[in-house]
Amino acid sequence: MCWVSRDLRGLQREVIGVRVNKILRLIGVAFIVVSVLSGISLSIALFNYLDVTEARVTVPSYIFVSEIRVPTITDESEDQRVEVFFNISNPAKLTIYVTNIEYSFYMDNKSDPRSLQEKLDSIMVGIGRFDLPKDRAHVIRPGESINVPASFTVRGGTRFVSILNTTYLGEYYPAVDATVRFTYEHIDIIEIVRGIGFYGPGVPPYDS
């Protein structure tokens, strides 16, 4: 009986030892799997960070005002629609989503000899903007370039439509100061690009 008891205890220890070894092996395998998955996640996060950094640095240099449309104004009592187009290119590796553009619109008076900065308050026409949810935003894939329109209406019978109706030698001389916001396809970070400006050559009336 003593031998049998000893044999049973030995067998129990062997069974326990086998179970412990299996558990240790499972823990080791689990540790390896977790380590591999963590490494993959870290690599993805690192690549995403590098791609976001690239887009953040490069995209702002590829945004500019490409066209401004102001109609001929024959009746200042009527509402007038102003359209500003922003050319946005995406040289980065991530698809970007343009969700917001906001800009201040001015109409320079060339008969006023003051600098543009000095007369900003007197030549302000209005604010143009749009806000879009991500699922309706303007999508720009890597290597693509699009023109994004942003318009606003100047109310007729106001001093703002009179400011808008300021020409020199038959052309308008608008000025724009804009902010553009964009995000990414799978990364919810909002990038803000300020100081997108236009103050250049005269613009003929759009319908002339």
Coordinates of C-alpha atoms in Angstrom, one line a residue:
M1 CA 0.0 0.0 0.0
C2 CA 2.8 2.4 0.8
W3 CA 4.3 1.7 -2.7
V4 CA 1.0 2.4 -4.3
S5 CA 0.6 5.6 -2.4
R6 CA 4.1 6.7 -3.4
D7 CA 3.4 5.8 -7.0
L8 CA 0.2 7.7 -7.0
R9 CA 1.9 10.8 -5.5
G10 CA 4.6 10.5 -8.1
L11 CA 2.1 10.2 -10.9
Q12 CA 0.2 13.2 -9.5
R13 CA 3.5 15.2 -9.5
E14 CA 4.2 14.2 -13.1
V15 CA 0.7 15.2 -14.2
I16 CA 1.0 18.5 -12.4
G17 CA 4.4 19.0 -13.9
V18 CA 3.1 18.3 -17.4
R19 CA 0.2 20.7 -16.8
V20 CA 2.6 23.4 -15.5
N21 CA 4.9 23.0 -18.5
K22 CA 1.9 23.3 -20.8
I23 CA 0.7 26.4 -19.1
L24 CA 4.3 27.9 -19.2
R25 CA 4.5 27.1 -22.9
L26 CA 1.1 28.7 -23.5
I27 CA 2.2 31.8 -21.5
G28 CA 5.4 31.9 -23.6
V29 CA 3.5 31.6 -26.9
A30 CA 1.0 34.2 -25.7
F31 CA 3.8 36.5 -24.8
I32 CA 5.4 36.1 -28.2
V33 CA 2.1 36.7 -29.9
V34 CA 1.4 39.8 -27.8
S35 CA 5.0 41.0 -28.5
V36 CA 4.6 40.5 -32.3
L37 CA 1.2 42.2 -32.3
S38 CA 2.5 45.1 -30.2
G39 CA 5.4 45.4 -32.6
I40 CA 3.1 45.5 -35.6
S41 CA 0.9 48.1 -33.9
L42 CA 3.9 50.2 -33.0
S43 CA 5.2 49.9 -36.6
I44 CA 1.8 51.0 -38.0
A45 CA 1.5 53.9 -35.5
L46 CA 5.1 54.9 -36.4
F47 CA 4.3 54.9 -40.2
N48 CA 1.0 56.7 -39.6
Y49 CA 2.9 59.3 -37.5
L50 CA 5.5 59.8 -40.3
D51 CA 2.8 60.0 -43.0
V52 CA 0.8 62.5 -41.0
T53 CA 3.9 64.6 -40.3
E54 CA 4.7 64.6 -44.0
A55 CA 1.2 65.7 -44.9
R56 CA 1.2 68.4 -42.2
V57 CA 4.4 69.8 -43.6
T58 CA 3.9 69.5 -47.3
V59 CA 0.2 70.0 -48.0
P60 CA 0.0 73.7 -46.9
S61 CA 2.4 74.7 -49.6
Y62 CA 0.1 73.3 -52.2
I63 CA -3.0 75.4 -51.3
F64 CA -3.7 78.6 -53.2
V65 CA -6.5 80.7 -54.5
S66 CA -6.9 79.7 -58.1
E67 CA -9.9 81.8 -59.2
I68 CA -12.2 84.6 -58.0
R69 CA -15.6 85.3 -59.6
V70 CA -17.4 88.6 -59.1
P71 CA -20.2 89.5 -61.4
T72 CA -20.8 92.8 -63.1
I73 CA -23.0 94.8 -60.7
T74 CA -25.6 96.9 -62.4
D75 CA -28.1 97.2 -59.5
E76 CA -26.7 97.5 -56.0
S77 CA -30.2 96.7 -54.5
E78 CA -29.8 93.1 -55.7
D79 CA -27.9 90.3 -53.9
Q80 CA -24.6 89.4 -55.4
R81 CA -22.9 86.0 -55.3
V82 CA -19.1 85.8 -54.9
E83 CA -17.2 82.6 -55.6
V84 CA -13.6 81.8 -54.6
F85 CA -11.9 78.7 -55.7
F86 CA -9.0 77.1 -53.8
N87 CA -6.7 74.8 -55.6
I88 CA -5.5 72.0 -53.2
S89 CA -3.0 69.3 -54.2
N90 CA -2.0 66.3 -52.1
P91 CA 1.7 65.4 -52.5
A92 CA 1.6 63.2 -49.3
K93 CA 1.0 59.5 -48.9
L94 CA -2.3 59.8 -47.0
T95 CA -5.7 60.7 -48.5
I96 CA -7.0 64.0 -47.1
Y97 CA -10.5 65.3 -46.5
V98 CA -11.1 69.0 -46.8
T99 CA -13.8 69.7 -44.2
N100 CA -13.7 73.5 -43.8
I101 CA -12.7 76.7 -45.6
E102 CA -13.3 80.1 -44.1
Y103 CA -12.1 83.4 -45.5
S104 CA -12.4 87.1 -45.2
F105 CA -13.1 88.8 -48.6
Y106 CA -12.0 92.4 -49.3
M107 CA -12.3 94.6 -52.4
D108 CA -9.4 97.0 -52.7
N109 CA -10.1 100.6 -53.7
K110 CA -7.2 101.6 -55.9
S111 CA -8.1 105.3 -55.6
D112 CA -7.3 105.1 -51.9
P113 CA -3.5 105.6 -51.6
R114 CA -3.2 104.0 -48.2
S115 CA -1.6 100.6 -47.7
L116 CA -3.9 97.5 -47.8
Q117 CA -3.4 97.0 -44.1
E118 CA -4.5 100.5 -43.3
K119 CA -7.7 100.3 -45.2
L120 CA -8.8 96.8 -44.4
D121 CA -11.7 97.8 -42.2
S122 CA -13.1 100.1 -44.9
I123 CA -12.8 97.5 -47.8
M124 CA -14.2 94.5 -46.0
V125 CA -17.0 92.8 -48.0
G126 CA -17.9 89.6 -46.1
I127 CA -17.0 86.2 -44.8
G128 CA -17.2 83.1 -47.0
R129 CA -17.1 79.6 -45.5
F130 CA -18.3 76.0 -45.6
D131 CA -18.3 73.2 -43.0
L132 CA -18.7 69.6 -44.1
P133 CA -18.9 66.3 -42.2
K134 CA -16.1 63.9 -43.1
D135 CA -18.5 61.7 -45.2
R136 CA -19.3 64.7 -47.4
A137 CA -15.9 66.4 -47.4
H138 CA -13.8 67.1 -50.5
V139 CA -11.6 64.0 -50.9
I140 CA -8.1 64.4 -52.3
R141 CA -6.0 61.2 -52.8
P142 CA -2.2 61.1 -52.9
G143 CA -1.0 62.8 -56.1
E144 CA -4.4 64.4 -56.9
S145 CA -5.3 68.1 -57.2
I146 CA -8.8 69.6 -57.1
N147 CA -10.4 73.1 -57.2
V148 CA -12.6 73.5 -54.1
P149 CA -15.3 76.2 -54.4
A150 CA -16.3 78.4 -51.5
S151 CA -19.0 81.1 -52.1
F152 CA -21.0 83.6 -50.2
T153 CA -23.8 86.1 -50.9
V154 CA -23.5 89.9 -50.5
R155 CA -26.8 91.3 -49.5
G156 CA -28.2 93.9 -51.8
G157 CA -28.9 97.4 -50.6
T158 CA -26.1 97.3 -48.0
R159 CA -22.8 99.2 -47.9
F160 CA -21.0 95.9 -48.5
V161 CA -22.4 95.5 -52.0
S162 CA -21.3 99.1 -52.7
I163 CA -17.8 98.1 -51.5
L164 CA -17.9 95.0 -53.7
N165 CA -18.8 97.2 -56.7
T166 CA -15.4 98.9 -56.7
T167 CA -13.4 98.6 -60.0
Y168 CA -10.3 100.2 -61.4
L169 CA -10.0 100.4 -65.2
G170 CA -12.9 97.9 -65.5
E171 CA -11.4 95.2 -63.2
Y172 CA -11.9 94.2 -59.6
Y173 CA -9.0 94.0 -57.1
P174 CA -10.1 91.5 -54.4
A175 CA -8.1 90.4 -51.5
V176 CA -8.6 87.1 -49.6
D177 CA -7.3 85.8 -46.2
A178 CA -8.3 82.2 -45.7
T179 CA -8.0 79.3 -43.3
V180 CA -8.3 75.7 -44.6
R181 CA -9.0 72.6 -42.4
F182 CA -8.5 69.0 -43.4
T183 CA -8.3 65.6 -41.9
Y184 CA -7.3 62.1 -42.9
E185 CA -9.0 58.9 -44.1
H186 CA -8.4 56.7 -41.0
I187 CA -6.9 59.3 -38.6
D188 CA -9.1 61.8 -36.9
I189 CA -6.7 64.7 -36.6
I190 CA -7.8 68.2 -37.8
E191 CA -5.0 70.1 -39.5
I192 CA -5.4 73.9 -39.7
V193 CA -3.7 75.9 -42.5
R194 CA -3.9 79.7 -41.9
G195 CA -2.8 82.6 -44.0
I196 CA -3.9 81.4 -47.4
G197 CA -4.0 84.7 -49.2
F198 CA -4.7 86.4 -52.5
Y199 CA -3.8 89.9 -53.4
G200 CA -2.7 90.1 -57.0
P201 CA -3.6 91.3 -60.4
G202 CA -7.0 92.6 -61.3
V203 CA -9.9 90.3 -61.9
P204 CA -12.3 91.0 -64.8
P205 CA -16.0 90.7 -64.0
Y206 CA -16.9 87.0 -64.3
D207 CA -19.8 87.6 -66.8
S208 CA -17.9 90.0 -69.0

